[in-house]
Every structure is written in C-alpha cells, then in structure tokens.
Amino acid sequence: MYDVVLLTLGSERDASGGGCGSGGACCGGATETGADKAGAGTDKAGAGTDKAGAGADKAGPGAEQTGPCADDTKAEERCETPRVPVLACADALTARGARVETVTARSDAEVDEVLARLDGPPRADGLAWPDPDSKTRLIVATANDAQLRAVLRRLVRRYAPPPSRRPEDLAGNRTVPDLPPVGVLPLDPARSRTHRDLAAQLGLPRDPAAVAAAVLDGSARRLDLLRNDGGSVTLDGALLGAADDAGRPLHWRGRVEVDDTVLSDGEDPIMACAVGNAGGYASLDGLPLLAAPDPADGVVEVAVAVPVVTRSALGRKKIRFEVRRARGRAVAVVPRDAKVPFLDDGVEGELSRKRSWWIEPSAWAVWTN
C-alpha cells in the first residue's frame, strides 16, 4: 500500500490575499518584489477579469505578509488547523489502508522536505531524480491555482538539471524529467462554479473521497508545463494587460512573437495578450482569445487583441477588436511600455523587460479517475 502525504501551504505561503477564503479558513499572503511581483489579490487588472488569489509563488526572506488575517493571532492559529476537506481525504485514504501524513508547509524549505520523499535512488551523475516506481504519493490541498503552481515550481527547481549537467536520458525537447504525479484536492468547491480553476478545467474530482480514490486507484494524466525565463512555471496561462477603475482596457505596446510568427511588432496598441496552456484565459469580457487551448497538445497558444477603428456608412466611428493567434513551441513578449500588468496562474505581476515562455511537453501529471 502507498504512503500518502497530504500537503497544505501554511499561513505564510497561502495565496488567498483577497480575504480569508471560504469560512475565513485560509489566511495570509506574500508580496514579491521585482519583475514577478505577486500582489495581494485585488479585483483590478487582467483587463477586468476576476483574479483567483495572488502571491503564493514564494514567500522568501523579506516577503511582506499581507491580508486581513496577517496580524490576527487567533486567525493564524485557526489557519494551521487542517481544513475539513483535508481531514475527510485523510480518513478516506486511511480507510483504504494507506499510511497518511498531513503536512502544513510554511516555507519553500518545508515544501522541499516533502518533495524529497519522491526522489529516486542515487544516480551516478549525482542528480536528484524522481522515482518512477515510488510508493509515496503526494496530494496538494489547494485554495487556488497559485498554490498548486507554487508546489510545481519547487518540483521543477528540485529536478531540473543545470544545462552543464544535462543527462543523456533526458528527452531532447525537455529541460526537466517526468515530474511525479500529484493529486489535487480543491479546498473551496464553490470555485468550480464561480471561477473555473484548473481542477475544474481538467475535470478532476473535487470530493475528498473521490480524490483519495483517484490517487490510490486512478491513472496519471500527463500534462504540458510552461517554463519561463523569470524562473517560474505556468500551469494554466498568463494574461497581459489591465483595465482602469471603470473597467476600460488600458492599451500597451510590445513585440509578441510565437516561434517565427510575429503577432505584434511593437507598434500596435494591444488590449490584451493571452499565453495559454489551458483555458483559464481563453476569453476576456466575452471576447474569444484562445481558440482551442489544450494542456496536453505539446504547444502553447497565444492571442493578441488589437483595437481596429472603422467607420459606418454615415461616418460614425466604430471600434472592433482584431484577435491574432498563433501556436508554437515558445513565445516572447518584449514590452515597450515601462510596466505591463499581468496575471500568471492568478498571480499578479508587472512585466518591465522581455519575458519568454516555452513548453515542456507532458512534463507534469495529475492523478485522475
């Protein structure tokens, strides 16, 4: 039987900056300085889209704890108590004979301690490598996609070999080996209706008992991963752009290139740019952006929405949006404006220099029925 670790990100790593989550049970947050700042989860940005939490990507030294529960000792103690779905999932696993451990990680180091249990036998080249036959299985309890991304980011950092030590058994189109499958336990079932998180998009089970069954009896579904040159990863997608307080899109300029296809040369006023692995940013305020995002097709889909001014027969000015799309192996965005706001898996940031994303086909996996 399997050893199962139920991992929850603790109060210092939680990404629910816009409040304390369902029933006030998910407190804390972090802001990240630099180009990938993770904000505290306001309702603006992304050209009027809803932000599903922010700032779980890291809470390193000097990170500022934010959120209405940050200074509330009683609330923090409540946050350290395992949530009801975690306890229910643990009970379902135990009833099936699994050896279960619940872990609340409050730092990257504590996340890494859990991930080390997925290591394979020592290699001759000294690289850390996942064990394909591991009897330890991991379930990540997530309040939002940013928390799942935070764990996958640590997996990549653990197992991605440096370019100078690239092993021969690593696939030519990848920079990471097959990452260990993870189970996903959504902590807020309502999000499947109010916001289609990644678990909802993938059709993963949300009931704790069903999640337990998937981890013990299901199969691993391999999915593509986006890495970027900022050192992070993307599971769902990114949306570049913002809106003013009235919800009107704020245009920005930048060069957007997918492989050898140029979607914008930097002269066009861009309303929004979507970089999609899955479908979280497939549309924006009713405007279709991504045509057919598929998290397992081995390519990244990119769309740029550009306003086009036309005139009617009576001379009245009309504005429509032209959507340019391309699919490929990698995308590069070079902003011309000083700062371009963006959301990446729900994490808020500002782009001030070139950012490149590239696809890692079938790099990560989830347990599913």
XYZ file of C-alpha atoms in Angstrom, residues 147-283:
137
model
C -0.778 27.305 -4.635
C -0.595 24.326 -6.974
C 1.809 26.278 -9.163
C 3.974 27.054 -6.111
C 4.455 23.340 -5.451
C 5.152 22.541 -9.125
C 7.677 25.351 -9.168
C 9.576 23.664 -6.352
C 9.375 20.309 -8.165
C 10.954 21.889 -11.235
C 13.678 23.506 -9.154
C 14.421 20.179 -7.499
C 14.615 18.015 -10.598
C 15.674 20.311 -13.469
C 19.374 19.645 -14.123
C 21.663 22.594 -14.879
C 22.458 22.917 -18.603
C 26.082 21.988 -17.944
C 24.999 18.640 -16.446
C 22.248 17.666 -18.863
C 21.973 13.852 -18.753
C 21.651 11.669 -21.837
C 18.396 10.132 -20.617
C 16.585 13.499 -20.665
C 14.285 13.946 -23.666
C 15.605 16.335 -26.280
C 12.517 18.572 -26.136
C 12.571 18.902 -22.336
C 14.626 20.564 -19.612
C 13.022 18.520 -16.811
C 12.329 14.789 -16.425
C 8.829 13.394 -15.974
C 7.746 15.048 -12.739
C 5.936 12.848 -10.195
C 2.127 12.886 -10.496
C 0.269 14.875 -7.856
C -3.236 14.601 -6.534
C -5.187 17.863 -6.384
C -7.609 18.468 -3.509
C -9.560 21.719 -4.044
C -10.324 23.354 -0.703
C -13.178 25.503 -1.994
C -15.705 23.503 -4.088
C -17.580 26.718 -4.924
C -14.691 27.834 -7.140
C -15.718 25.279 -9.770
C -18.830 27.396 -10.292
C -17.633 30.943 -9.640
C -14.211 30.554 -11.275
C -13.099 27.658 -13.412
C -9.886 26.735 -11.687
C -7.520 24.243 -13.262
C -9.080 21.287 -11.457
C -12.468 22.175 -12.955
C -10.994 22.646 -16.430
C -9.315 19.242 -16.267
C -12.410 17.543 -14.871
C -10.552 16.381 -11.766
C -12.523 15.073 -8.768
C -13.300 17.651 -6.085
C -14.875 15.448 -3.413
C -12.218 14.348 -0.868
C -13.177 10.670 -1.110
C -13.041 10.813 -4.913
C -9.620 12.476 -4.770
C -8.419 9.682 -2.483
C -9.742 7.043 -4.883
C -8.019 8.722 -7.843
C -4.666 8.754 -6.040
C -4.902 5.101 -4.973
C -6.688 3.534 -7.960
C -6.575 6.076 -10.787
C -4.108 6.760 -13.542
C -1.595 9.535 -14.116
C -2.666 12.040 -16.752
C 0.384 13.786 -18.154
C 0.135 17.485 -18.985
C 2.285 20.152 -20.569
C 4.128 22.686 -18.457
C 5.185 26.211 -19.361
C 8.533 27.372 -18.011
C 9.703 30.961 -18.310
C 12.996 32.805 -18.145
C 11.888 34.532 -14.935
C 12.449 31.252 -13.108
C 8.813 30.285 -12.641
C 6.274 27.953 -14.256
C 2.769 28.279 -15.658
C 0.133 25.540 -15.465
C -2.918 27.320 -16.889
C -1.893 30.534 -18.608
C -0.980 34.197 -18.403
C -2.900 37.340 -19.362
C -1.024 40.553 -20.051
C -2.991 43.787 -19.833
C -5.053 45.814 -17.402
C -8.153 47.957 -17.034
C -8.835 51.291 -15.405
C -11.183 51.768 -12.449
C -14.151 51.960 -14.841
C -13.261 48.640 -16.436
C -11.985 50.151 -19.686
C -8.946 48.347 -21.131
C -5.645 50.174 -20.967
C -3.680 49.715 -24.152
C 0.014 48.887 -24.161
C 2.628 48.252 -26.800
C 5.113 45.456 -27.161
C 6.549 42.893 -29.542
C 4.849 39.497 -29.335
C 6.421 36.624 -31.223
C 5.489 32.915 -31.293
C 8.323 30.868 -32.782
C 8.789 32.709 -36.120
C 5.329 34.329 -36.206
C 5.092 37.988 -35.162
C 1.677 38.858 -33.699
C 2.676 42.446 -32.922
C 5.788 44.309 -33.967
C 5.530 46.738 -31.073
C 3.611 49.464 -32.887
C 0.063 48.197 -32.286
C -1.953 49.274 -29.233
C -2.611 45.917 -27.549
C -5.694 45.486 -25.387
C -4.689 42.058 -24.081
C -2.294 39.216 -24.759
C -3.134 35.692 -23.620
C -0.487 32.980 -23.277
C -2.402 29.749 -22.876
C -1.545 26.242 -21.818
C -5.093 25.522 -20.611
C -8.264 27.592 -20.968
C -8.345 29.879 -17.926
C -7.734 32.950 -20.087
C -9.463 31.720 -23.245
C -11.812 34.714 -23.287
